[in-house]
Amino acid sequence: MRALYFICFAFIITFGCSCSYKQNQILFEKRASTIADTAQQMTATVSYKIQPQDILQIRNLQSLRYIVDEMPVSTTSANTTAGQGQTFQVEEDGTVALPALGHIQVAGLTRSQATKLIEDLYRKSLLKDPIIELKVINLKVTLLGEIRSPGNFPIVKDNTTLVEMIGQAGGLTPAANEKNIKIIRGRGKLQNVTEIDLSNINSLSDPRSILQNGDIVYIAQNKRAIRSDNLQSFNTWVQPALLLLNTALLIFTLGRR
């Protein structure tokens, strides 16, 4: 009888260990703004400024070849080149060499400032009413942790937010800790960590969530997921041990009868 009680107790432990925890994520829950939230929202956002070694993609949207390609297309790559425009690397002195214009100083300018400068120069010397599109195509952010598609993602526009980038990566996994998402910025002694709480709707207007080139976004596991993993690990070695113990007790009990 005592062995039977022990077997029942062991079964209850095994069943309890096999239970998993379900994570209910809460995003953008409405909360009252605190003084800290208000101060964060008042912080002015700063657009990225072009630097040496940046790669610029430039095209004239006013060109008829951009709207309707009049040239015969022999390969897919040629068509892609026509649609995307040309790329130019910013040199160490901060200039970029452009057709018919020569070296133009662009380092220290925002994307919109550089676009206007190039438009004005082409309008004066070569083109009639150009519409220049300029992108900085080497900017990227790294997403790690509990994200559905971790990896490197390009920043294709100014003021790209954390939420937009998470959306590009497929969203958070069910095990993600949405209340403490870390943005690691800078290198060496200048490195700092910003924590964003996506369960708070005020995070949508938090300027700290605007990503910058080189940022590393890390999403850790939530407590329930960690507890569930620990239970599953515990269960992988407890269940065989209990099975052996139960078998031994049964053999011992039957042998005494």
Short mmCIF file of C-alpha atoms in Angstrom, two decimals:
data_model
loop_
_atom_site.label_atom_id
_atom_site.label_comp_id
_atom_site.label_asym_id
_atom_site.label_seq_id
_atom_site.Cartn_x
_atom_site.Cartn_y
_atom_site.Cartn_z
CA MET A 1 0.00 0.00 0.00
CA ARG A 2 2.82 2.38 0.88
CA ALA A 3 4.41 1.69 -2.50
CA LEU A 4 1.11 2.43 -4.22
CA TYR A 5 0.91 5.83 -2.50
CA PHE A 6 4.44 6.61 -3.61
CA ILE A 7 3.64 5.66 -7.20
CA CYS A 8 0.60 7.97 -7.21
CA PHE A 9 2.68 10.80 -5.74
CA ALA A 10 5.37 10.29 -8.39
CA PHE A 11 2.71 10.39 -11.13
CA ILE A 12 1.39 13.72 -9.83
CA ILE A 13 4.91 15.21 -9.84
CA THR A 14 5.54 13.97 -13.37
CA PHE A 15 2.24 15.41 -14.60
CA GLY A 16 2.95 18.74 -12.96
CA CYS A 17 6.41 18.95 -14.51
CA SER A 18 4.99 18.32 -17.97
CA CYS A 19 2.62 21.29 -17.75
CA SER A 20 3.69 24.33 -19.77
CA TYR A 21 3.03 27.98 -19.13
CA LYS A 22 1.17 30.01 -21.70
CA GLN A 23 2.47 33.54 -22.22
CA ASN A 24 -0.12 36.23 -22.80
CA GLN A 25 1.65 39.20 -24.36
CA ILE A 26 0.26 42.65 -23.69
CA LEU A 27 1.35 45.33 -26.15
CA PHE A 28 0.58 49.04 -26.08
CA GLU A 29 -1.60 48.98 -22.98
CA LYS A 30 -2.91 52.45 -22.24
CA ARG A 31 -1.31 54.02 -19.20
CA ALA A 32 -1.18 57.51 -17.76
CA SER A 33 1.87 59.47 -18.83
CA THR A 34 4.45 60.00 -16.13
CA ILE A 35 6.77 62.97 -15.83
CA ALA A 36 9.56 60.87 -17.32
CA ASP A 37 7.37 59.90 -20.30
CA THR A 38 6.51 63.54 -20.95
CA ALA A 39 10.17 64.54 -20.81
CA GLN A 40 11.09 61.81 -23.26
CA GLN A 41 8.40 62.86 -25.73
CA MET A 42 9.68 66.44 -25.66
CA THR A 43 13.16 65.34 -26.75
CA ALA A 44 13.83 66.42 -30.32
CA THR A 45 14.66 63.69 -32.81
CA VAL A 46 17.85 64.02 -34.84
CA SER A 47 18.00 62.85 -38.47
CA TYR A 48 21.01 60.84 -39.58
CA LYS A 49 23.89 62.86 -41.00
CA ILE A 50 25.91 61.49 -43.88
CA GLN A 51 29.43 60.32 -43.01
CA PRO A 52 32.55 59.24 -44.93
CA GLN A 53 32.31 55.68 -46.31
CA ASP A 54 28.51 55.87 -46.52
CA ILE A 55 27.00 54.50 -49.72
CA LEU A 56 24.45 56.75 -51.44
CA GLN A 57 21.89 55.53 -53.95
CA ILE A 58 20.84 58.40 -56.20
CA ARG A 59 18.34 58.58 -59.05
CA ASN A 60 16.41 61.25 -60.89
CA LEU A 61 12.68 60.52 -60.65
CA GLN A 62 12.02 63.06 -63.42
CA SER A 63 13.82 60.89 -65.95
CA LEU A 64 11.53 59.26 -68.54
CA ARG A 65 13.66 56.14 -68.41
CA TYR A 66 12.69 55.76 -64.76
CA ILE A 67 8.97 55.99 -65.56
CA VAL A 68 8.99 54.09 -68.90
CA ASP A 69 12.23 52.39 -69.88
CA GLU A 70 12.72 53.25 -73.55
CA MET A 71 15.89 51.18 -73.84
CA PRO A 72 15.56 47.48 -74.76
CA VAL A 73 16.04 45.30 -71.69
CA SER A 74 18.17 42.22 -72.35
CA THR A 75 18.67 41.00 -68.79
CA THR A 76 16.86 41.23 -65.48
CA SER A 77 19.88 42.87 -63.80
CA ALA A 78 19.82 45.75 -66.30
CA ASN A 79 16.19 46.44 -65.50
CA THR A 80 16.95 46.38 -61.78
CA THR A 81 19.80 48.84 -62.26
CA ALA A 82 17.55 51.18 -64.19
CA GLY A 83 14.95 51.12 -61.42
CA GLN A 84 17.24 51.52 -58.44
CA GLY A 85 19.60 54.19 -59.69
CA GLN A 86 23.37 54.41 -59.24
CA THR A 87 25.36 54.04 -56.02
CA PHE A 88 28.18 56.35 -54.94
CA GLN A 89 30.47 56.07 -51.93
CA VAL A 90 31.27 59.10 -49.79
CA GLU A 91 35.03 59.57 -49.69
CA GLU A 92 37.19 60.19 -46.62
CA ASP A 93 37.15 63.95 -47.23
CA GLY A 94 33.33 63.93 -47.04
CA THR A 95 32.73 64.44 -50.76
CA VAL A 96 30.92 62.29 -53.29
CA ALA A 97 31.81 62.29 -57.01
CA LEU A 98 28.70 62.72 -59.17
CA PRO A 99 28.39 62.72 -62.98
CA ALA A 100 28.72 66.21 -64.52
CA LEU A 101 29.06 67.80 -61.07
CA GLY A 102 32.34 66.43 -59.78
CA HIS A 103 33.06 66.26 -56.04
CA ILE A 104 30.24 67.56 -53.83
CA GLN A 105 30.61 67.99 -50.06
CA VAL A 106 27.83 65.97 -48.40
CA ALA A 107 29.30 64.77 -45.08
CA GLY A 108 27.50 66.36 -42.15
CA LEU A 109 24.30 66.87 -44.15
CA THR A 110 21.03 65.05 -43.53
CA ARG A 111 19.53 63.01 -46.34
CA SER A 112 17.02 65.76 -47.16
CA GLN A 113 19.70 68.47 -47.11
CA ALA A 114 21.95 66.48 -49.45
CA THR A 115 18.99 65.77 -51.75
CA LYS A 116 18.16 69.47 -52.05
CA LEU A 117 21.81 70.39 -52.64
CA ILE A 118 22.20 67.88 -55.48
CA GLU A 119 18.86 68.90 -57.01
CA ASP A 120 19.87 72.58 -57.03
CA LEU A 121 23.29 71.85 -58.56
CA TYR A 122 21.86 69.67 -61.34
CA ARG A 123 19.13 72.26 -62.03
CA LYS A 124 21.72 75.00 -62.49
CA SER A 125 24.12 73.07 -64.70
CA LEU A 126 22.40 70.20 -66.50
CA LEU A 127 18.81 69.12 -65.81
CA LYS A 128 15.45 70.84 -66.06
CA ASP A 129 13.41 70.48 -62.88
CA PRO A 130 15.13 67.33 -61.55
CA ILE A 131 13.48 65.33 -58.78
CA ILE A 132 16.34 63.64 -56.96
CA GLU A 133 15.82 60.64 -54.68
CA LEU A 134 18.72 59.91 -52.33
CA LYS A 135 19.03 56.95 -49.97
CA VAL A 136 21.82 55.97 -47.58
CA ILE A 137 21.79 52.23 -48.18
CA ASN A 138 24.51 51.00 -45.80
CA LEU A 139 22.64 51.82 -42.57
CA LYS A 140 21.51 48.78 -40.60
CA VAL A 141 20.18 47.53 -37.27
CA THR A 142 20.75 44.09 -35.71
CA LEU A 143 17.81 42.30 -34.05
CA LEU A 144 18.58 39.42 -31.67
CA GLY A 145 16.73 37.25 -29.18
CA GLU A 146 13.01 36.47 -29.16
CA ILE A 147 12.24 37.82 -32.62
CA ARG A 148 10.75 35.68 -35.39
CA SER A 149 13.44 36.56 -37.97
CA PRO A 150 16.64 37.69 -36.20
CA GLY A 151 19.39 39.27 -38.26
CA ASN A 152 20.52 42.53 -39.84
CA PHE A 153 17.90 44.90 -41.27
CA PRO A 154 18.52 48.06 -43.33
CA ILE A 155 17.28 51.46 -42.20
CA VAL A 156 15.66 52.69 -45.39
CA LYS A 157 14.13 55.94 -44.12
CA ASP A 158 14.64 58.62 -41.51
CA ASN A 159 13.12 58.19 -38.06
CA THR A 160 12.57 54.43 -38.35
CA THR A 161 11.08 53.26 -35.05
CA LEU A 162 11.62 50.12 -33.00
CA VAL A 163 8.05 48.98 -33.69
CA GLU A 164 8.52 49.34 -37.46
CA MET A 165 11.73 47.31 -37.38
CA ILE A 166 10.15 44.58 -35.24
CA GLY A 167 7.34 44.45 -37.80
CA GLN A 168 9.87 43.97 -40.62
CA ALA A 169 11.37 41.07 -38.66
CA GLY A 170 8.02 39.30 -38.35
CA GLY A 171 7.14 40.39 -34.82
CA LEU A 172 7.99 39.05 -31.36
CA THR A 173 7.87 35.38 -30.46
CA PRO A 174 5.39 34.23 -27.75
CA ALA A 175 8.35 33.89 -25.36
CA ALA A 176 9.46 37.53 -25.75
CA ASN A 177 9.62 39.93 -22.82
CA GLU A 178 7.78 42.88 -24.35
CA LYS A 179 8.23 44.95 -21.19
CA ASN A 180 12.02 45.19 -21.38
CA ILE A 181 13.43 45.49 -24.91
CA LYS A 182 17.03 46.70 -24.94
CA ILE A 183 18.54 48.99 -27.57
CA ILE A 184 22.35 48.85 -27.35
CA ARG A 185 23.96 51.88 -28.97
CA GLY A 186 27.55 53.02 -29.44
CA ARG A 187 30.87 51.32 -28.84
CA GLY A 188 33.40 51.06 -26.05
CA LYS A 189 33.06 53.64 -23.29
CA LEU A 190 30.37 55.51 -25.23
CA GLN A 191 28.11 52.45 -25.29
CA ASN A 192 24.72 52.86 -23.62
CA VAL A 193 21.62 50.71 -23.19
CA THR A 194 18.06 52.00 -23.55
CA GLU A 195 15.14 49.95 -22.24
CA ILE A 196 11.77 50.22 -24.00
CA ASP A 197 8.50 48.90 -22.55
CA LEU A 198 6.21 47.95 -25.46
CA SER A 199 3.39 47.08 -23.07
CA ASN A 200 3.11 50.83 -22.50
CA ILE A 201 1.35 52.73 -25.30
CA ASN A 202 3.53 55.77 -24.54
CA SER A 203 6.46 53.86 -26.05
CA LEU A 204 5.02 54.63 -29.49
CA SER A 205 5.85 58.33 -29.02
CA ASP A 206 9.11 57.76 -27.13
CA PRO A 207 11.92 59.33 -29.23
CA ARG A 208 14.39 56.85 -27.71
CA SER A 209 12.73 54.14 -29.81
CA ILE A 210 13.90 55.81 -33.04
CA LEU A 211 16.70 53.57 -34.28
CA GLN A 212 20.15 54.65 -35.40
CA ASN A 213 22.78 53.04 -37.57
CA GLY A 214 24.59 50.23 -35.76
CA ASP A 215 21.97 49.76 -33.03
CA ILE A 216 21.61 46.28 -31.54
CA VAL A 217 18.10 45.40 -30.39
CA TYR A 218 17.90 42.51 -27.92
CA ILE A 219 14.63 40.90 -26.84
CA ALA A 220 15.02 38.58 -23.86
CA GLN A 221 12.71 35.77 -22.74
CA ASN A 222 9.89 36.57 -20.35
CA LYS A 223 9.83 35.00 -16.88
CA ARG A 224 7.12 32.51 -17.76
CA ALA A 225 9.06 31.22 -20.74
CA ILE A 226 12.22 30.87 -18.63
CA ARG A 227 10.26 29.00 -15.96
CA SER A 228 8.70 26.75 -18.57
CA ASP A 229 12.12 25.97 -20.09
CA ASN A 230 13.52 25.17 -16.66
CA LEU A 231 10.60 22.84 -15.93
CA GLN A 232 11.01 21.09 -19.26
CA SER A 233 14.75 20.63 -18.64
CA PHE A 234 14.00 19.29 -15.16
CA ASN A 235 11.35 17.02 -16.62
CA THR A 236 13.73 15.45 -19.16
CA TRP A 237 15.79 13.77 -16.44
CA VAL A 238 13.17 13.45 -13.68
CA GLN A 239 10.70 11.40 -15.73
CA PRO A 240 13.14 8.56 -16.60
CA ALA A 241 14.37 8.44 -13.00
CA LEU A 242 10.81 8.21 -11.69
CA LEU A 243 9.97 5.52 -14.23
CA LEU A 244 12.92 3.40 -13.10
CA LEU A 245 12.05 3.96 -9.45
CA ASN A 246 8.41 3.03 -10.04
CA THR A 247 9.44 -0.13 -11.88
CA ALA A 248 11.78 -1.13 -9.07
CA LEU A 249 9.09 -0.55 -6.45
CA LEU A 250 6.58 -2.64 -8.41
CA ILE A 251 9.07 -5.49 -8.76
CA PHE A 252 9.91 -5.26 -5.06
CA THR A 253 6.21 -5.24 -4.08
CA LEU A 254 5.30 -8.17 -6.30
CA GLY A 255 8.35 -10.09 -5.12
CA ARG A 256 7.24 -9.85 -1.48
CA ARG A 257 3.79 -11.31 -2.21
#
